[in-house]
Short mmCIF file of C-alpha atoms and ligand atoms in Angstrom, two decimals:
data_model
loop_
_atom_site.label_atom_id
_atom_site.label_comp_id
_atom_site.label_asym_id
_atom_site.label_seq_id
_atom_site.Cartn_x
_atom_site.Cartn_y
_atom_site.Cartn_z
CA MET A 620 -245.73 61.45 -114.77
CA ASN A 621 -247.57 63.76 -112.82
CA GLN A 622 -250.45 62.91 -113.55
CA TYR A 623 -249.99 59.70 -112.16
CA LEU A 624 -249.19 61.31 -108.97
CA ASP A 625 -250.44 62.35 -105.41
CA VAL A 626 -247.78 64.70 -103.39
CA ASN A 627 -249.21 64.32 -99.67
CA PRO A 628 -250.42 68.58 -98.67
CA GLU A 629 -247.88 68.47 -96.28
CA VAL A 630 -244.73 67.29 -97.78
CA ALA A 631 -245.70 69.10 -101.07
CA GLN A 632 -245.88 72.29 -99.36
CA ALA A 633 -242.64 71.75 -97.74
CA VAL A 634 -240.70 71.01 -100.99
CA ALA A 635 -242.21 74.31 -103.04
CA GLN A 636 -240.93 75.67 -100.05
CA GLY A 637 -237.74 74.04 -100.12
CA LYS A 638 -237.73 72.98 -96.35
CA PRO A 639 -236.43 70.00 -95.03
CA VAL A 640 -237.71 66.43 -96.23
CA VAL A 641 -237.27 62.54 -96.13
CA ALA A 642 -238.44 60.53 -98.52
CA LEU A 643 -239.27 56.55 -97.16
CA GLU A 644 -239.58 53.18 -99.03
CA SER A 645 -242.47 50.56 -98.56
CA THR A 646 -241.20 47.12 -99.80
CA ILE A 647 -239.00 46.90 -95.79
CA ILE A 648 -242.22 47.20 -94.28
CA SER A 649 -244.04 44.73 -96.54
CA HIS A 650 -241.24 42.87 -97.59
CA GLY A 651 -238.87 43.32 -94.97
CA MET A 652 -240.35 42.71 -91.31
CA PRO A 653 -242.95 40.56 -89.59
CA TYR A 654 -246.40 42.28 -89.11
CA PRO A 655 -246.96 44.80 -86.08
CA GLN A 656 -243.13 45.83 -86.17
CA ASN A 657 -242.88 46.78 -89.88
CA VAL A 658 -245.82 49.36 -88.50
CA GLU A 659 -243.96 50.47 -85.44
CA THR A 660 -241.56 51.37 -87.15
CA ALA A 661 -242.34 52.34 -90.14
CA LEU A 662 -244.30 54.73 -87.41
CA GLN A 663 -241.86 55.95 -85.64
CA VAL A 664 -239.99 56.40 -88.32
CA GLU A 665 -241.65 59.07 -89.87
CA ARG A 666 -241.67 61.24 -85.87
CA ILE A 667 -237.58 60.47 -85.39
CA ILE A 668 -237.29 62.81 -88.95
CA ARG A 669 -239.33 64.76 -87.10
CA GLU A 670 -237.96 65.33 -84.68
CA ASN A 671 -234.87 66.17 -86.46
CA GLY A 672 -236.72 69.18 -88.19
CA ALA A 673 -237.55 67.14 -91.48
CA VAL A 674 -241.02 65.84 -92.94
CA PRO A 675 -241.44 62.62 -94.03
CA ALA A 676 -242.94 61.12 -96.90
CA THR A 677 -243.81 57.42 -96.61
CA ILE A 678 -243.77 55.83 -100.68
CA ALA A 679 -246.32 53.31 -102.00
CA VAL A 680 -248.70 52.47 -104.64
CA LEU A 681 -251.57 53.09 -104.00
CA GLY A 682 -255.00 52.08 -105.87
CA GLY A 683 -252.68 52.86 -109.13
CA ARG A 684 -252.01 56.34 -108.07
CA LEU A 685 -248.29 57.12 -106.82
CA LYS A 686 -248.19 58.59 -103.90
CA ALA A 687 -245.84 60.72 -101.82
CA GLY A 688 -246.71 60.68 -98.23
CA LEU A 689 -249.15 58.21 -96.78
CA THR A 690 -251.48 58.40 -93.42
CA LYS A 691 -250.89 56.07 -90.91
CA GLU A 692 -253.90 53.85 -92.20
CA GLU A 693 -252.50 52.88 -95.38
CA ILE A 694 -249.33 52.34 -93.16
CA GLU A 695 -251.34 50.10 -91.19
CA TYR A 696 -253.30 48.79 -95.18
CA LEU A 697 -249.16 47.95 -95.89
CA GLY A 698 -248.31 46.57 -92.90
CA LYS A 699 -251.11 43.92 -92.55
CA GLN A 700 -250.80 43.49 -96.51
CA GLY A 701 -247.03 42.12 -95.70
CA GLN A 702 -245.86 40.14 -98.76
CA ALA A 703 -249.48 39.86 -100.50
CA VAL A 704 -248.69 42.92 -101.83
CA THR A 705 -247.18 43.27 -104.53
CA LYS A 706 -243.09 44.23 -104.47
CA ALA A 707 -243.14 46.93 -106.49
CA SER A 708 -239.52 47.85 -108.74
CA ARG A 709 -239.43 49.61 -112.17
CA ARG A 710 -241.26 47.00 -114.95
CA ASP A 711 -243.68 46.73 -112.26
CA LEU A 712 -244.81 50.38 -112.17
CA SER A 713 -246.67 50.56 -115.58
CA VAL A 714 -248.91 47.95 -114.47
CA LEU A 715 -249.89 48.64 -111.79
CA VAL A 716 -251.07 52.02 -112.40
CA ALA A 717 -252.62 51.26 -115.88
CA GLN A 718 -254.27 48.21 -113.45
CA GLY A 719 -255.25 50.95 -110.60
CA ALA A 720 -253.40 48.15 -108.36
CA ASP A 721 -251.14 48.27 -105.28
CA GLY A 722 -247.31 48.35 -104.82
CA ALA A 723 -244.86 49.10 -101.84
CA THR A 724 -241.89 50.61 -103.85
CA THR A 725 -238.57 49.52 -103.12
CA VAL A 726 -235.58 51.45 -103.18
CA THR A 727 -236.23 52.35 -106.65
CA THR A 728 -239.52 53.06 -107.59
CA THR A 729 -238.68 54.68 -104.12
CA MET A 730 -235.73 57.01 -105.54
CA MET A 731 -238.50 57.49 -109.24
CA ILE A 732 -241.82 58.44 -107.08
CA ALA A 733 -239.31 60.79 -104.39
CA HIS A 734 -237.61 61.69 -107.76
CA MET A 735 -241.18 63.32 -108.90
CA ALA A 736 -241.93 65.13 -106.07
CA GLY A 737 -238.93 67.06 -105.35
CA ILE A 738 -237.49 64.63 -102.85
CA LYS A 739 -234.45 64.68 -102.53
CA ILE A 740 -232.71 62.10 -99.81
CA PHE A 741 -234.04 59.56 -98.37
CA ALA A 742 -233.56 56.94 -95.73
CA THR A 743 -233.82 52.74 -96.16
CA GLY A 744 -232.43 50.41 -94.29
CA GLY A 745 -230.57 48.33 -96.81
CA ILE A 746 -230.37 48.69 -100.97
CA GLY A 747 -230.02 45.42 -103.46
CA GLY A 748 -226.75 44.95 -105.31
CA VAL A 749 -225.48 42.29 -106.51
CA HIS A 750 -226.42 38.69 -105.26
CA ARG A 751 -223.61 35.95 -104.89
CA GLY A 752 -223.06 34.00 -108.03
CA ALA A 753 -224.28 36.89 -110.22
CA GLU A 754 -222.22 35.77 -113.33
CA THR A 755 -224.09 32.58 -113.64
CA THR A 756 -228.02 33.96 -112.13
CA MET A 757 -227.51 37.47 -113.27
CA ASP A 758 -229.10 38.82 -110.49
CA ILE A 759 -229.18 42.02 -109.57
CA SER A 760 -230.59 44.54 -107.63
CA ALA A 761 -232.62 47.45 -109.83
CA ASP A 762 -231.51 49.24 -107.13
CA LEU A 763 -228.34 49.45 -108.67
CA GLU A 764 -229.22 50.96 -112.03
CA GLU A 765 -231.62 53.01 -110.10
CA LEU A 766 -228.98 54.82 -108.28
CA GLY A 767 -227.08 55.08 -111.43
CA GLN A 768 -229.74 56.93 -112.96
CA THR A 769 -231.71 58.86 -110.91
CA ASP A 770 -230.13 61.89 -108.99
CA VAL A 771 -231.83 60.93 -104.96
CA MET A 772 -229.70 60.72 -102.30
CA VAL A 773 -229.81 57.12 -100.19
CA VAL A 774 -229.13 57.15 -97.32
CA CYS A 775 -228.23 53.26 -95.72
CA ALA A 776 -226.80 51.52 -93.63
CA GLY A 777 -224.84 49.35 -96.28
CA ALA A 778 -225.53 46.00 -97.75
CA LYS A 779 -226.33 42.69 -96.34
CA ALA A 780 -224.39 39.45 -96.59
CA ILE A 781 -226.52 37.86 -98.40
CA LEU A 782 -225.12 40.01 -101.09
CA ASP A 783 -221.70 39.85 -102.46
CA LEU A 784 -220.44 43.55 -101.28
CA PRO A 785 -217.53 43.19 -103.11
CA LEU A 786 -219.33 42.99 -106.66
CA THR A 787 -221.46 45.75 -105.88
CA LEU A 788 -219.67 48.11 -104.61
CA GLU A 789 -217.60 47.59 -107.97
CA TYR A 790 -221.15 47.90 -110.18
CA LEU A 791 -221.35 51.35 -108.12
CA GLU A 792 -218.50 52.34 -109.12
CA THR A 793 -219.64 51.65 -112.93
CA LYS A 794 -222.56 53.70 -112.98
CA GLY A 795 -220.82 56.87 -111.17
CA VAL A 796 -222.58 56.41 -108.13
CA PRO A 797 -220.03 57.85 -105.13
CA VAL A 798 -220.45 55.48 -102.21
CA LEU A 799 -220.43 57.70 -99.15
CA GLY A 800 -219.00 55.80 -95.62
CA TYR A 801 -220.59 58.11 -92.59
CA GLN A 802 -217.84 58.53 -90.41
CA THR A 803 -215.80 55.76 -91.66
CA LYS A 804 -213.63 54.40 -94.07
CA GLU A 805 -215.16 51.22 -94.65
CA LEU A 806 -218.31 49.76 -95.89
CA PRO A 807 -220.66 48.51 -93.20
CA ALA A 808 -222.60 45.62 -93.68
CA PHE A 809 -226.05 45.98 -92.26
CA TYR A 810 -226.52 44.32 -89.40
CA THR A 811 -222.32 45.01 -88.37
CA ARG A 812 -220.57 48.03 -88.52
CA THR A 813 -217.04 46.32 -90.68
CA SER A 814 -217.34 44.54 -93.83
CA GLY A 815 -213.22 45.20 -94.92
CA LEU A 816 -213.80 46.53 -97.35
CA ALA A 817 -213.51 50.48 -97.93
CA VAL A 818 -216.04 53.79 -99.52
CA ASP A 819 -215.14 55.94 -101.64
CA TYR A 820 -215.19 58.41 -99.27
CA GLN A 821 -215.65 59.17 -95.73
CA VAL A 822 -217.58 62.16 -94.88
CA ASN A 823 -217.91 63.63 -91.15
CA SER A 824 -221.60 65.58 -90.62
CA PRO A 825 -224.69 66.13 -92.06
CA GLU A 826 -223.79 69.04 -93.34
CA GLU A 827 -220.22 67.52 -95.33
CA LEU A 828 -223.41 65.89 -96.78
CA ALA A 829 -225.64 67.89 -98.34
CA LYS A 830 -222.85 70.61 -99.46
CA VAL A 831 -221.98 67.02 -101.30
CA LEU A 832 -225.56 66.15 -103.01
CA LYS A 833 -225.62 70.72 -103.69
CA THR A 834 -222.24 70.12 -105.43
CA HIS A 835 -224.17 67.36 -107.61
CA HIS A 836 -226.87 68.89 -108.12
CA THR A 837 -224.62 72.04 -109.12
CA LEU A 838 -222.61 69.53 -111.81
CA GLY A 839 -225.70 68.53 -113.01
CA LEU A 840 -224.44 64.80 -112.30
CA LYS A 841 -227.22 62.49 -112.82
CA GLY A 842 -227.60 59.67 -110.61
CA GLY A 843 -227.73 59.11 -107.15
CA ILE A 844 -224.89 58.91 -104.29
CA LEU A 845 -224.85 56.22 -101.68
CA VAL A 846 -224.19 57.11 -97.24
CA ALA A 847 -223.27 54.24 -95.62
CA ASN A 848 -223.98 54.59 -92.13
CA PRO A 849 -223.12 51.69 -89.77
CA ILE A 850 -224.94 49.97 -87.10
CA PRO A 851 -224.66 51.98 -83.87
CA GLN A 852 -222.42 50.00 -81.87
CA ALA A 853 -224.67 49.74 -78.97
CA TYR A 854 -227.06 47.20 -81.87
CA SER A 855 -224.31 45.83 -84.47
CA MET A 856 -224.08 42.08 -84.32
CA ASP A 857 -221.58 39.33 -84.46
CA ALA A 858 -220.21 39.08 -87.43
CA ASP A 859 -219.12 35.63 -87.06
CA ALA A 860 -222.25 34.41 -86.05
CA ILE A 861 -224.84 36.32 -88.30
CA ASN A 862 -222.40 35.34 -91.74
CA ALA A 863 -223.45 31.70 -90.67
CA VAL A 864 -226.79 32.19 -90.36
CA ILE A 865 -226.34 34.27 -93.90
CA ASP A 866 -224.41 30.89 -95.29
CA GLN A 867 -227.48 28.90 -93.96
CA ALA A 868 -229.99 30.98 -95.98
CA VAL A 869 -228.37 31.49 -98.63
CA ALA A 870 -228.21 27.62 -98.84
CA GLU A 871 -231.35 27.15 -98.25
CA ALA A 872 -232.21 29.10 -101.41
CA ASP A 873 -230.66 27.43 -103.93
CA GLU A 874 -231.71 23.63 -103.03
CA LYS A 875 -234.63 25.35 -103.11
CA GLY A 876 -234.48 27.19 -105.99
CA ILE A 877 -235.30 30.14 -104.80
CA HIS A 878 -235.50 33.25 -107.03
CA GLY A 879 -235.87 35.82 -108.72
CA LYS A 880 -238.05 39.12 -106.60
CA GLN A 881 -238.38 36.66 -104.46
CA THR A 882 -234.91 35.98 -103.30
CA THR A 883 -234.75 39.43 -101.36
CA PRO A 884 -237.99 38.49 -98.85
CA PHE A 885 -236.67 35.51 -98.94
CA LEU A 886 -233.09 35.79 -97.58
CA LEU A 887 -234.61 38.91 -94.79
CA ALA A 888 -237.43 36.44 -93.58
CA LYS A 889 -235.34 33.39 -92.70
CA VAL A 890 -232.41 35.31 -91.70
CA LYS A 891 -234.70 36.41 -89.21
CA GLU A 892 -236.10 32.73 -88.58
CA ILE A 893 -232.75 31.68 -87.84
CA THR A 894 -231.48 34.19 -85.09
CA GLY A 895 -234.67 34.08 -83.63
CA GLY A 896 -235.63 37.09 -83.66
CA ASP A 897 -232.11 38.66 -83.20
CA SER A 898 -232.05 40.07 -85.91
CA LEU A 899 -234.75 42.65 -86.16
CA GLU A 900 -233.79 44.42 -82.97
CA ALA A 901 -230.57 45.57 -85.05
CA ASN A 902 -232.61 46.15 -88.44
CA ILE A 903 -234.69 48.38 -86.33
CA GLN A 904 -232.82 49.97 -84.65
CA LEU A 905 -230.55 50.81 -87.60
CA VAL A 906 -233.28 51.96 -89.94
CA PHE A 907 -233.87 54.53 -86.74
CA ASN A 908 -229.85 55.69 -87.23
CA ASN A 909 -230.51 56.64 -90.64
CA ALA A 910 -233.67 58.22 -90.46
CA LYS A 911 -232.24 60.48 -88.37
CA LEU A 912 -229.09 60.99 -89.94
CA ALA A 913 -230.98 61.39 -93.21
CA ALA A 914 -233.10 64.73 -92.28
CA GLN A 915 -230.34 66.39 -90.29
CA THR A 916 -229.24 66.37 -94.01
CA ALA A 917 -232.78 67.29 -95.41
CA VAL A 918 -232.21 70.55 -92.55
CA ALA A 919 -228.52 70.96 -93.25
CA TYR A 920 -229.52 71.15 -96.88
CA SER A 921 -231.89 72.99 -97.08
CA ALA A 922 -229.69 75.67 -95.26
CA LEU A 923 -227.83 75.92 -97.89
CA SER A 924 -230.47 76.85 -101.18
N1 PSU B 1142 -232.10 44.39 -98.51
C1 PSU B 1142 -232.52 44.92 -97.08
N2 PSU B 1142 -233.78 45.37 -96.78
C2 PSU B 1142 -235.07 45.36 -97.14
C3 PSU B 1142 -234.53 45.56 -99.12
C4 PSU B 1142 -232.90 45.36 -99.40
O1 PSU B 1142 -232.01 44.32 -96.03
O2 PSU B 1142 -236.30 45.29 -96.99
C5 PSU B 1142 -235.90 45.54 -100.10
C6 PSU B 1142 -235.77 47.57 -100.54
O3 PSU B 1142 -236.60 47.20 -100.85
C7 PSU B 1142 -234.84 46.85 -101.91
C8 PSU B 1142 -235.54 45.32 -102.20
O4 PSU B 1142 -234.70 47.26 -102.44
O5 PSU B 1142 -235.14 45.10 -100.72
C9 PSU B 1142 -233.96 44.67 -103.34
O6 PSU B 1142 -235.45 44.11 -103.63
P1 PSU B 1142 -234.19 43.59 -104.91
O7 PSU B 1142 -233.54 42.50 -104.36
O8 PSU B 1142 -236.04 42.15 -105.52
O9 PSU B 1142 -233.45 44.24 -106.48
MN1 MN B 1143 -232.99 40.97 -107.98
#
């Protein structure tokens, strides 16, 4: 598999020396946010990771190569391509590599490529999950399967209420994925700090997260760990307002017959459109917050090794 992998030299050196590294996904750039905020955010996230003592590795597929660590130009390219670039999940990888094509990596493929490159911690915004109505559509994100089998710690702000959050937690339980609330007992719901749903464990510091990750490796357990880090209070949105927007977006997706890989990008764009961009600011801030926690955890993990 590694014959298709290009790890950028700075990332490769840090991994070899056991220094802190944080992986970042690229679907959030191409399909999660509009240009130019997507590129500005991606570059700022890399800066935040550096300021907190770790090396950033943004991940993507470019010209059929699995890339761990992008240049500024490559990030700019993916941001400008937007939805024209393939949203690459596990099922897309072989074809994209065989055809020498580009792909923006979701949580799933970012975990896969991070794992190949020896990176143990990954920061993102929100994960995919069990969609509302999945009992008939069977729309369950491949992210949950990947979390069940690839041992990377994923730091997110919970999951958007575009998903069925109780079913998403049930699925994670089935797959044996620990869900850790960062300084909270509740699963945050991306734009808001609360969902009314309990997480498995509350963890209060990067050191504690690092210890759980280290123990997971020592036990030889396969599968990821999900860290749910609530959006900072100052940027959190009004729950009733955002939930009404989400209901409207989900209803519109149903009416239009949106399905498959289009569903999540459609809902993300719709929510942004209806809130007139307010949701975008919240989205950006929570990604910054996750990048900081992931970098601090990578530093603490590195100190344990
Ligand atoms: N949820 C968000 N923002 C995102 C995504 C999910 O709040 O950008 C992206 C991530 O890349 C995630 C993917 O892995 O969407 C999930 O897509 P799907 O539901 O098609 O598996
Ligand atoms: Mn899906």
